[in-house]
C-alpha positions as YAML, in Angstrom:
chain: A
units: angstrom
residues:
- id: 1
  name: UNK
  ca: [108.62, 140.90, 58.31]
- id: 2
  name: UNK
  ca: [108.26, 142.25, 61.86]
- id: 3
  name: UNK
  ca: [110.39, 145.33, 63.77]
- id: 4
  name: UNK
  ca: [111.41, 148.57, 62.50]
- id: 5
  name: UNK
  ca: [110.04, 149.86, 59.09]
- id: 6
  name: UNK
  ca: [112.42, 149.64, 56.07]
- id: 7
  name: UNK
  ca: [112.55, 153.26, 54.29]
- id: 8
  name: UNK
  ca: [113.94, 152.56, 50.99]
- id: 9
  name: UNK
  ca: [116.03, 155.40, 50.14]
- id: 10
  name: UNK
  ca: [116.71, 156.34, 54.06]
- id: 11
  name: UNK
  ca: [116.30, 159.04, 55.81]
- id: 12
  name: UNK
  ca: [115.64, 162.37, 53.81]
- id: 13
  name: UNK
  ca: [115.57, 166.25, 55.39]
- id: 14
  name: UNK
  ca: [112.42, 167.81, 54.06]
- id: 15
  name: UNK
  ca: [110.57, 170.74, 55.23]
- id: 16
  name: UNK
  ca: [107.42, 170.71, 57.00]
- id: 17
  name: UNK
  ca: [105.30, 173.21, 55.31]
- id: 18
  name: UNK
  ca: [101.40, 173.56, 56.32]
- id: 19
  name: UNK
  ca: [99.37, 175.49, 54.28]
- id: 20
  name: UNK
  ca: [95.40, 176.65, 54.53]
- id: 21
  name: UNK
  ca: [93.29, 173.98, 53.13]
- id: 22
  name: UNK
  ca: [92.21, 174.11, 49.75]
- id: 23
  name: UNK
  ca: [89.41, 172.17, 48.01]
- id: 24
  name: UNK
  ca: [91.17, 171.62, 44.74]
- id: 25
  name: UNK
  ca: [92.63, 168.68, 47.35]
- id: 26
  name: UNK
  ca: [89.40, 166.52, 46.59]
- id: 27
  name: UNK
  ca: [89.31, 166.87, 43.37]
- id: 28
  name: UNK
  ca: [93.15, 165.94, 43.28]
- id: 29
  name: UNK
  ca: [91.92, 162.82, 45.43]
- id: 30
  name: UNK
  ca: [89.67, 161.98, 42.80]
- id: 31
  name: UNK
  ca: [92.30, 161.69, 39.93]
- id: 32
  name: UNK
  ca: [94.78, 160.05, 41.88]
- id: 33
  name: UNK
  ca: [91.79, 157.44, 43.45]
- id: 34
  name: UNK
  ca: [91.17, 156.81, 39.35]
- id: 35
  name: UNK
  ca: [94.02, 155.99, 38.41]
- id: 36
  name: UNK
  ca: [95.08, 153.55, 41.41]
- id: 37
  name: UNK
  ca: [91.34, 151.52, 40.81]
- id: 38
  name: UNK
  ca: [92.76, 151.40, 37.26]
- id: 39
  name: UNK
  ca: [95.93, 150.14, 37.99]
- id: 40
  name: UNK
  ca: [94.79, 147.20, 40.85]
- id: 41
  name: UNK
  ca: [91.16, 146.57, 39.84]
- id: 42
  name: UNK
  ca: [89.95, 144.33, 42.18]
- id: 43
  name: UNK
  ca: [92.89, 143.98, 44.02]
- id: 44
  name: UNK
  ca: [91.67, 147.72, 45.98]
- id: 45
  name: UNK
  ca: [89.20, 146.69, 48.82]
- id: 46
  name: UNK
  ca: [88.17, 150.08, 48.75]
- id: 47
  name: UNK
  ca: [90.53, 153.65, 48.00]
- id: 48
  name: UNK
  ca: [89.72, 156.26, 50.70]
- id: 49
  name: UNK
  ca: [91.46, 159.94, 51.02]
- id: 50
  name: UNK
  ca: [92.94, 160.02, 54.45]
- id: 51
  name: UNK
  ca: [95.25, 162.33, 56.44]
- id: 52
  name: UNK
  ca: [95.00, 166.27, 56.76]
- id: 53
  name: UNK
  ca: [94.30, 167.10, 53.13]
- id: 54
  name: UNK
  ca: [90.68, 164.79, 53.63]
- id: 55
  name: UNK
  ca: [89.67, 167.27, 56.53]
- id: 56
  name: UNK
  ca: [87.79, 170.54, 55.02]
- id: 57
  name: UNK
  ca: [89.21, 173.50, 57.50]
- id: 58
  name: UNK
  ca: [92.13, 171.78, 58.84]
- id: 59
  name: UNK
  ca: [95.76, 173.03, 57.50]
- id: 60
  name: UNK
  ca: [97.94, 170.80, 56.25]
- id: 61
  name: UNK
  ca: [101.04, 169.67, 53.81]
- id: 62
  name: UNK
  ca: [99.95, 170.26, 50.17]
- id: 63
  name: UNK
  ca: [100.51, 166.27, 49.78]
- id: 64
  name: UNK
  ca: [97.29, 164.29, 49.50]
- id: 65
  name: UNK
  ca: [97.39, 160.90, 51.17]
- id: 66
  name: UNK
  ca: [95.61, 157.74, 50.10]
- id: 67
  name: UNK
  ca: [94.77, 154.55, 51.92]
- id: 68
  name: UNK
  ca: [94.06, 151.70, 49.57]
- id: 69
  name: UNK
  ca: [93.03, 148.34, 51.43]
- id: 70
  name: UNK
  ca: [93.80, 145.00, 49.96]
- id: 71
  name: UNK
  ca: [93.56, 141.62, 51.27]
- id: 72
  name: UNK
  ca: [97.71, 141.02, 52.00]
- id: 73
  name: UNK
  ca: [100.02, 143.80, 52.18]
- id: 74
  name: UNK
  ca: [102.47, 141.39, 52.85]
- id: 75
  name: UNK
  ca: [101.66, 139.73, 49.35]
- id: 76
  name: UNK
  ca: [103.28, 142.60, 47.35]
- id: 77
  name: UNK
  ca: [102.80, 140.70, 43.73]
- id: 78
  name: UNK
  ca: [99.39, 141.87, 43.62]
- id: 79
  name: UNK
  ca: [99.95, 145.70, 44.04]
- id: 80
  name: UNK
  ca: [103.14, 146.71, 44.36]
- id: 81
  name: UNK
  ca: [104.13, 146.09, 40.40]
- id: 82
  name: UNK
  ca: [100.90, 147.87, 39.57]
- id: 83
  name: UNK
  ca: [101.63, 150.98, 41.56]
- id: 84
  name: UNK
  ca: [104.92, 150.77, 39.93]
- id: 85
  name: UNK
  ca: [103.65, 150.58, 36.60]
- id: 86
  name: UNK
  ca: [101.44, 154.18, 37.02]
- id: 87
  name: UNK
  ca: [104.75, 155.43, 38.77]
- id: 88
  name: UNK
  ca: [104.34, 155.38, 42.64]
- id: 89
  name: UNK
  ca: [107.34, 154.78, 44.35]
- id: 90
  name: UNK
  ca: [108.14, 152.56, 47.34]
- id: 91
  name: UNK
  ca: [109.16, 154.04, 50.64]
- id: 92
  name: UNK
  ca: [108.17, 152.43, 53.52]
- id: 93
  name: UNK
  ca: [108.13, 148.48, 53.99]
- id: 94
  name: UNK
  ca: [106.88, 147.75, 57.16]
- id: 95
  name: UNK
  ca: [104.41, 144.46, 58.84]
- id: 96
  name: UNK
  ca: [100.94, 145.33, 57.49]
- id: 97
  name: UNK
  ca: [101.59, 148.83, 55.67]
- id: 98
  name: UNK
  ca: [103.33, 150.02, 52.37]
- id: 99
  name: UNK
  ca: [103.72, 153.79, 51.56]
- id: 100
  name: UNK
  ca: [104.14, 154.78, 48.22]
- id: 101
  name: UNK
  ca: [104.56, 158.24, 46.62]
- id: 102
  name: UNK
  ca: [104.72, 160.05, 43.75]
- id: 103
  name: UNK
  ca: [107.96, 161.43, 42.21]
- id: 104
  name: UNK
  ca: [106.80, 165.03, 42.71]
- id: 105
  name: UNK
  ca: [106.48, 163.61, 46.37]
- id: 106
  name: UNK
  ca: [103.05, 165.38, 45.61]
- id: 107
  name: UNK
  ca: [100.99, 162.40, 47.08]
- id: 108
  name: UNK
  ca: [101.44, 159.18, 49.65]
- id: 109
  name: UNK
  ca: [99.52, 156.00, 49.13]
- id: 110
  name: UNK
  ca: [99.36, 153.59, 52.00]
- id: 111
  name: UNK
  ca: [98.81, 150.33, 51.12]
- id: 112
  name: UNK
  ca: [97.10, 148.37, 54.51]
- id: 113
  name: UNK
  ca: [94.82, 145.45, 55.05]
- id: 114
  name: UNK
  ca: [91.29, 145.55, 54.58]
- id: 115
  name: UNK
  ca: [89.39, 145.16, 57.66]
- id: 116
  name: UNK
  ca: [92.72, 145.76, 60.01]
- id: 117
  name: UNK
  ca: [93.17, 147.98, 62.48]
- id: 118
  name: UNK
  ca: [95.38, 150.49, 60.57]
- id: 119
  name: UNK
  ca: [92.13, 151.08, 58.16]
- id: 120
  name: UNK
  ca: [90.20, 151.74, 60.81]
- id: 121
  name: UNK
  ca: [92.07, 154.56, 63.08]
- id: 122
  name: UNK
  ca: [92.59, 156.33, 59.67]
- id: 123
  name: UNK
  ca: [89.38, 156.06, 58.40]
- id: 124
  name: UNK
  ca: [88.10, 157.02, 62.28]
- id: 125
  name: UNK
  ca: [89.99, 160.09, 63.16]
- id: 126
  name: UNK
  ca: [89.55, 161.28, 59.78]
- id: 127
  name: UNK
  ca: [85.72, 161.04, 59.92]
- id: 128
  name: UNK
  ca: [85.63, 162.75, 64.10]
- id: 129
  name: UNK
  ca: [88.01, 165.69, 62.76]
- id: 130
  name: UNK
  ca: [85.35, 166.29, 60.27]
- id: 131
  name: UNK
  ca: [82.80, 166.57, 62.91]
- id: 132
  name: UNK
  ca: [84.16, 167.93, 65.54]
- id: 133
  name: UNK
  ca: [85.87, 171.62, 65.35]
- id: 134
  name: UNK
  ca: [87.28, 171.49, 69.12]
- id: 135
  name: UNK
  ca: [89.66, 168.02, 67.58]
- id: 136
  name: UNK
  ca: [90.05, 169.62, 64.10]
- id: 137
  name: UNK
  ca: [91.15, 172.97, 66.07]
- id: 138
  name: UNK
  ca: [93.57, 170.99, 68.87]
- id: 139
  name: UNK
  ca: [95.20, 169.04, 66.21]
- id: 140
  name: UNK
  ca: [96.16, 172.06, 63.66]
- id: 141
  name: UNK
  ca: [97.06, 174.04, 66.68]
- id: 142
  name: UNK
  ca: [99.63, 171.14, 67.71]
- id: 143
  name: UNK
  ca: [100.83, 170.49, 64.20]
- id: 144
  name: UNK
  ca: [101.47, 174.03, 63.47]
- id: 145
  name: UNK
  ca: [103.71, 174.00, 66.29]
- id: 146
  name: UNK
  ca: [105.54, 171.02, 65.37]
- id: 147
  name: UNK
  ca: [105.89, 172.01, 61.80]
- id: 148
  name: UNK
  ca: [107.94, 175.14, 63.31]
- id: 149
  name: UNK
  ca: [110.30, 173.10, 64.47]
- id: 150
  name: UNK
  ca: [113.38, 171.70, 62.56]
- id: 151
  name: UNK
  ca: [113.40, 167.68, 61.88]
- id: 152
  name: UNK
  ca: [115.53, 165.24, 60.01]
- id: 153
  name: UNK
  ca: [112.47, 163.61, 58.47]
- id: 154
  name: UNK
  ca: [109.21, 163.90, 57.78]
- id: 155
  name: UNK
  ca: [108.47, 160.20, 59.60]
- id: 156
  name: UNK
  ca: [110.18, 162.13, 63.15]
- id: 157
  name: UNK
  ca: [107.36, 165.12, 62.31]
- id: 158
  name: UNK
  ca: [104.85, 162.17, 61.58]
- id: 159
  name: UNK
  ca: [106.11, 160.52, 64.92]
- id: 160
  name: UNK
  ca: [105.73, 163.53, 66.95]
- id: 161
  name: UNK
  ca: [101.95, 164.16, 66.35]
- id: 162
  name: UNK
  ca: [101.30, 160.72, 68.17]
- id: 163
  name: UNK
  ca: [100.44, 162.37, 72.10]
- id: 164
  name: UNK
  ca: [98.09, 164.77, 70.40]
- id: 165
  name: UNK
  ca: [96.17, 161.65, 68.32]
- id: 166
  name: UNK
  ca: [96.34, 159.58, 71.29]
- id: 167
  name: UNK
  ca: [94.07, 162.11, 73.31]
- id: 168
  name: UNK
  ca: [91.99, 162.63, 70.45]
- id: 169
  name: UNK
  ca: [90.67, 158.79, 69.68]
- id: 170
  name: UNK
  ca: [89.03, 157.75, 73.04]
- id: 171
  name: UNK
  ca: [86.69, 160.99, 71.82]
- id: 172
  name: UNK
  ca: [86.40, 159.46, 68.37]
- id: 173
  name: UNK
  ca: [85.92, 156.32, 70.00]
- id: 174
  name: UNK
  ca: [82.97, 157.53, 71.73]
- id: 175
  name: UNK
  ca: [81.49, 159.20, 69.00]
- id: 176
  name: UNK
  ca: [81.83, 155.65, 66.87]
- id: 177
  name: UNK
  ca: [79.98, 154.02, 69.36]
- id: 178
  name: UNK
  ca: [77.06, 156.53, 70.06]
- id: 179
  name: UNK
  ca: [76.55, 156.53, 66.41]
- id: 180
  name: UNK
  ca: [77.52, 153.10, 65.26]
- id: 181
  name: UNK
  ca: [80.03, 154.64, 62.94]
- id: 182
  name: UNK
  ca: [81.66, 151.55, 61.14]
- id: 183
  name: UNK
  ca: [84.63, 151.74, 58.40]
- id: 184
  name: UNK
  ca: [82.09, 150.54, 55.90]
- id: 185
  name: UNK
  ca: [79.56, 153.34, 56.36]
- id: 186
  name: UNK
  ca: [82.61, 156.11, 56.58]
...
């Protein structure tokens, strides 16, 4: 599978809501990171809390996303029936990532190959906007103005924060290098 990614159920009109961070996100993290090990075993390379929700001080959409590596994304057998079976929900097919979510639409799980380079950006700008308030700040500043704004999906929102990451990761970059940060140290 190559090209444009397949979302099953097309496009849906949500609002963008961003709200202060709150804690309790970890701890929601937690559960959720439970119950996926439970439901793949060894199948998970390794379960990491990603996006906004992962970054104490940074605002974001109460909806805590999840990257879970495995060896082929492309070979759904060995997750997709799991996730399934604990109630995620397929909604993005695309070459080398998987997006599930919960019916409440309360949490995302991305599904990407261990070692690949999708891991690694998320796992990178994650850990730098962590570190470093002048990011943290420039990228809540630029989502709060997006999330102002009307869109017909949440991926076009998603879409639009791409400049704003793009002059963020040579400085993440940087920082990985001066520190030998690695994804399996983050």
């Amino acid at each position: 599978m190559t090209g444009e990614a397949e979302l099953i159920g097309g496009i849906e009109k949500r609002d963008i809501r961003l709200v202060p961070h709150d804690s309790v996100w970890f701890s929601h993290f937690g559960r959720e990171r439970d119950r996926i090990a439970l439901a793949l075993g060894g199948f998970a390379r390794r379960i990491d809390h990603i996006g906004s929700t992962s970054v104490a001080g940074l605002a974001a959409k109460p909806i805590i996303d999840i990257n879970v590596s495995v060896v082929e994304p492309e070979d759904e057998d060995t997750y997709l029936p799991q996730l399934e079976a604990v109630e995620y929900v397929l909604r993005v097919r695309e070459f080398g990532h998987r997006m599930f979510r919960t019916p409440d639409l309360g949490v995302h799980v991305h599904v990407c190959k261990a070692g690949s380079d999708w891991e690694r950006r998320h796992l990178l700008f994650r850990d730098w906007l962590r570190r470093s308030d002048s990011d943290r700040d420039l990228y809540g500043s630029v989502k709060h103005d997006l999330a102002s704004r009307d869109w017909s999906d949440m991926n076009a929102y998603a879409a639009a924060k791409t400049d704003v990451i793009a002059a963020i990761m040579p400085r993440a970059e940087a920082w990985a290098r001066t520190i030998g940060w690695s994804v399996a140290g983050s």
